[in-house]
PDB file of C-alpha atoms in Angstrom:
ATOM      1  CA  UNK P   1      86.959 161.162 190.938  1.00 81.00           C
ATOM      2  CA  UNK P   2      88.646 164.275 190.989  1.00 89.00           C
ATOM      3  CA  UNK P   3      89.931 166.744 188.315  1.00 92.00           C
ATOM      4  CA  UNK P   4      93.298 167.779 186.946  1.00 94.00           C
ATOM      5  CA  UNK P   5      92.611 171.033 188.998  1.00 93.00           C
ATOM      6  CA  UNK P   6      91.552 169.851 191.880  1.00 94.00           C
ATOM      7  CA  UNK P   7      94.643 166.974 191.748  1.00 94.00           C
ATOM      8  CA  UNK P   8      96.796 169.985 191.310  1.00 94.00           C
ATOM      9  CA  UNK P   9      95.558 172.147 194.586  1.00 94.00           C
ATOM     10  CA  UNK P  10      95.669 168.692 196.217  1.00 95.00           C
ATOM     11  CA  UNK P  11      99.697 168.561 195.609  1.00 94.00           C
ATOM     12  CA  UNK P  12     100.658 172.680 196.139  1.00 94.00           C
ATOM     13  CA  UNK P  13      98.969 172.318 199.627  1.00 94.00           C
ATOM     14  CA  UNK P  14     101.096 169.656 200.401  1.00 94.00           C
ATOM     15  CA  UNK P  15     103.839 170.156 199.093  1.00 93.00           C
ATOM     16  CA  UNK P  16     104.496 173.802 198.892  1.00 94.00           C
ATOM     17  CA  UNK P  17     102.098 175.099 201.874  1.00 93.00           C
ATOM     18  CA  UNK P  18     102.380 172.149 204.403  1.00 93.00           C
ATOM     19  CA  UNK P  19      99.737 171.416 205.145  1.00 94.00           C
ATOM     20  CA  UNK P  20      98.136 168.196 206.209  1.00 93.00           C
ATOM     21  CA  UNK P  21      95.527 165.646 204.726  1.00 95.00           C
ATOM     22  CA  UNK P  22      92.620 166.869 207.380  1.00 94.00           C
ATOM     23  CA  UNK P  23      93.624 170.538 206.236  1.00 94.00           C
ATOM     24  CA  UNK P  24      93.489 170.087 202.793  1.00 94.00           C
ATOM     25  CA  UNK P  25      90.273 168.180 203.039  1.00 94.00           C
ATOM     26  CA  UNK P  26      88.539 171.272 204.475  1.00 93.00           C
ATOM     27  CA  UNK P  27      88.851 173.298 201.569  1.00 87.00           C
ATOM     28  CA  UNK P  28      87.292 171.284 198.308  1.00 85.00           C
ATOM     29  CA  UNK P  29      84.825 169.400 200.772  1.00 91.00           C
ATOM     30  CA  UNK P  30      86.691 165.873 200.151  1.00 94.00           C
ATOM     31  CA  UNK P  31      86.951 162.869 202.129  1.00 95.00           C
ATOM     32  CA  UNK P  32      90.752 162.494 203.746  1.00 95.00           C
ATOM     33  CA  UNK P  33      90.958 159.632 202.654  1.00 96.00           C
ATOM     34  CA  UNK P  34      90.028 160.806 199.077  1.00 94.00           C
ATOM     35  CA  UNK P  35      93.114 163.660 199.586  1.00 95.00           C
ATOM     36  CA  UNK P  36      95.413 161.010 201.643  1.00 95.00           C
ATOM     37  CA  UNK P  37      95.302 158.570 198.160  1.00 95.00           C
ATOM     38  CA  UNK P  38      95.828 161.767 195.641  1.00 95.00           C
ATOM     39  CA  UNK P  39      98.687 163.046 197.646  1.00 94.00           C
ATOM     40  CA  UNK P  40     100.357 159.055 197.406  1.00 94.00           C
ATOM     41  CA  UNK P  41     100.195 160.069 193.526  1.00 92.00           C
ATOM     42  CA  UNK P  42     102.823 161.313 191.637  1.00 88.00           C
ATOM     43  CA  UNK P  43     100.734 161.280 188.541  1.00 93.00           C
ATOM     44  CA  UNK P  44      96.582 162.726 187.708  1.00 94.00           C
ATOM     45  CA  UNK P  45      95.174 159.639 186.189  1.00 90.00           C
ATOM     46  CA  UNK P  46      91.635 160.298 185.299  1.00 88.00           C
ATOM     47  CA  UNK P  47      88.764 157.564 185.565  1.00 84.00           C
ATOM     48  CA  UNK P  48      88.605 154.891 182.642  1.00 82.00           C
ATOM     49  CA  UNK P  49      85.622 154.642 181.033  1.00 79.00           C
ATOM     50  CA  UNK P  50      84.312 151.138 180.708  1.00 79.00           C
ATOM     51  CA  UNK P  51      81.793 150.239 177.982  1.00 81.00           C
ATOM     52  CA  UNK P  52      79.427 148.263 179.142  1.00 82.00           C
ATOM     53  CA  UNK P  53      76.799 146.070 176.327  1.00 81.00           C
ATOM     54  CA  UNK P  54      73.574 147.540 176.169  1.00 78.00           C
ATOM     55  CA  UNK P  55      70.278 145.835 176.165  1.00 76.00           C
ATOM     56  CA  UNK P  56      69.596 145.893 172.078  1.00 72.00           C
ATOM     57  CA  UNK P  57      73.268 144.622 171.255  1.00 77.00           C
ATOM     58  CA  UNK P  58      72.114 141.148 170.600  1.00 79.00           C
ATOM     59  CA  UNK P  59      69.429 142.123 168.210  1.00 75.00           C
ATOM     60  CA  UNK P  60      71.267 144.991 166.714  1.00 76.00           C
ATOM     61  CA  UNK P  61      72.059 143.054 163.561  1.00 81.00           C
ATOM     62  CA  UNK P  62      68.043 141.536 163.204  1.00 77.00           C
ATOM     63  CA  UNK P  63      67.065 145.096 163.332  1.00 72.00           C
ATOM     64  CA  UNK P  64      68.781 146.229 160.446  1.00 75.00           C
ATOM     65  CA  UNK P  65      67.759 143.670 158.531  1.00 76.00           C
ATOM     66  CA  UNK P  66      64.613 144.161 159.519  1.00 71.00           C
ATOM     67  CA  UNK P  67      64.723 147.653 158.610  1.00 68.00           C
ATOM     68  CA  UNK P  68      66.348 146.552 155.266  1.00 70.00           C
ATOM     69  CA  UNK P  69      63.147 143.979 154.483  1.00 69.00           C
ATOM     70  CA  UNK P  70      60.815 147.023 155.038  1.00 61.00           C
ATOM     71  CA  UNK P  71      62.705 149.893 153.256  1.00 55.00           C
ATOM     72  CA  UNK P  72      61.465 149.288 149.710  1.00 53.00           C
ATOM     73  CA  UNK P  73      57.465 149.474 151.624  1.00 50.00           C
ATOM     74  CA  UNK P  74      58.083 152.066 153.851  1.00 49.00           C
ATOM     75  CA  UNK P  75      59.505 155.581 154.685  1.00 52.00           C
ATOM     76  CA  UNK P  76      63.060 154.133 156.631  1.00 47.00           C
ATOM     77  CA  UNK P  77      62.088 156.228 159.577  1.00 50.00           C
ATOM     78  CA  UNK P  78      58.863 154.891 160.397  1.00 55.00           C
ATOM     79  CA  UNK P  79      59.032 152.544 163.230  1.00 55.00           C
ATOM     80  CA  UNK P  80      55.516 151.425 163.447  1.00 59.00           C
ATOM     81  CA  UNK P  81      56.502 149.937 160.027  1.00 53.00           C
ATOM     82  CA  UNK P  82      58.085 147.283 161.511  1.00 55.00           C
ATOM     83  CA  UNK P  83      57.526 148.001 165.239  1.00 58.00           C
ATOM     84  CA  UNK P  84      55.108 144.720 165.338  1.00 53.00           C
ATOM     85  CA  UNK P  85      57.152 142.567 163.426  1.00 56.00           C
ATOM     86  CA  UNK P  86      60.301 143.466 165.931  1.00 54.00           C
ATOM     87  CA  UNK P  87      58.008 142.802 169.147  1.00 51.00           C
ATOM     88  CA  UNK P  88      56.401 139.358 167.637  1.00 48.00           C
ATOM     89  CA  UNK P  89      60.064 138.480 167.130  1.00 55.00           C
ATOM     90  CA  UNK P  90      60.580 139.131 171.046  1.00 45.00           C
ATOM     91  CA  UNK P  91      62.812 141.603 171.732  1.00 55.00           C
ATOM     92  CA  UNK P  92      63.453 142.182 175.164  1.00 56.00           C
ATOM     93  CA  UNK P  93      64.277 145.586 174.759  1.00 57.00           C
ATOM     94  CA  UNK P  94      61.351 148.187 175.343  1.00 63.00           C
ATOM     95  CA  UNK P  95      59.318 149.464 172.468  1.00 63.00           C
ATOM     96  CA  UNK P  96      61.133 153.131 173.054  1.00 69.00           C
ATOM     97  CA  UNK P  97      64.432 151.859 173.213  1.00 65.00           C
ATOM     98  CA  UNK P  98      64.281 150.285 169.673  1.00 65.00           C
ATOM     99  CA  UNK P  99      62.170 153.238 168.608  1.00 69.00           C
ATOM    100  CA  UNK P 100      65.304 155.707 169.207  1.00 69.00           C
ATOM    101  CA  UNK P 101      67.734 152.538 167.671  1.00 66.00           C
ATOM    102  CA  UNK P 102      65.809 152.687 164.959  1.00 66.00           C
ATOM    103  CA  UNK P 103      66.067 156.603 164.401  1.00 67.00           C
ATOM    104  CA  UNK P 104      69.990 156.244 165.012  1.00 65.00           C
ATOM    105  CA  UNK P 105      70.310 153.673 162.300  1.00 62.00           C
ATOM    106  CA  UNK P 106      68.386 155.582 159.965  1.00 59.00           C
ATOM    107  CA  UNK P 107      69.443 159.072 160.452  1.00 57.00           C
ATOM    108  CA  UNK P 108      71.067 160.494 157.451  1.00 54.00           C
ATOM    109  CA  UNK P 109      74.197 161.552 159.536  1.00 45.00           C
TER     110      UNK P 109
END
């Protein structure tokens, strides 16, 4: 993907300087083929962003409640407190990975 900058260049060197695709290439270090699509474009569109479901989204919602259980017996930040119940309930997430969950969730902001 390119930026707006780059997309603009891209267009002046076309249409402005005439030059060709190979020419234009040369400069930013892109494929022609990259150059060849961007000149086809009338518009800059920039990359969507897709969201893709991360390993702990299935258990997201046992978490918290497990966090809830063990919030009147321990400090809310403490994931030991209920690391061990969280991996006997198999979790296939990594003991890290719901360690840094955990401090999201409980973070104060």
């Amino acid at each position: 993907m390119i930026s707006y900058e780059t997309f603009c260049k891209i267009q002046d060197y076309h249409q402005h300087r005439g030059l060709i695709v190979t020419q234009i290439a040369r400069e930013p270090g892109l494929d022609p083929k990259t150059v060849g699509k961007w000149i086809q474009a009338k518009n800059y569109r920039p990359r969507a962003s897709s969201l893709r479901p991360g390993k702990l989204d299935p258990f997201k919602s046992r978490v918290k409640r497990l966090l809830e259980s063990c919030l009147p017996i321990v400090p809310p930040k403490s994931f030991n407190a209920f690391g061990n119940r969280a991996m006997a309930a198999a979790f296939s997430s990594s003991r890290t990975m719901s360690a840094r969950y955990v401090r999201c969730v409980n973070s104060p902001f």
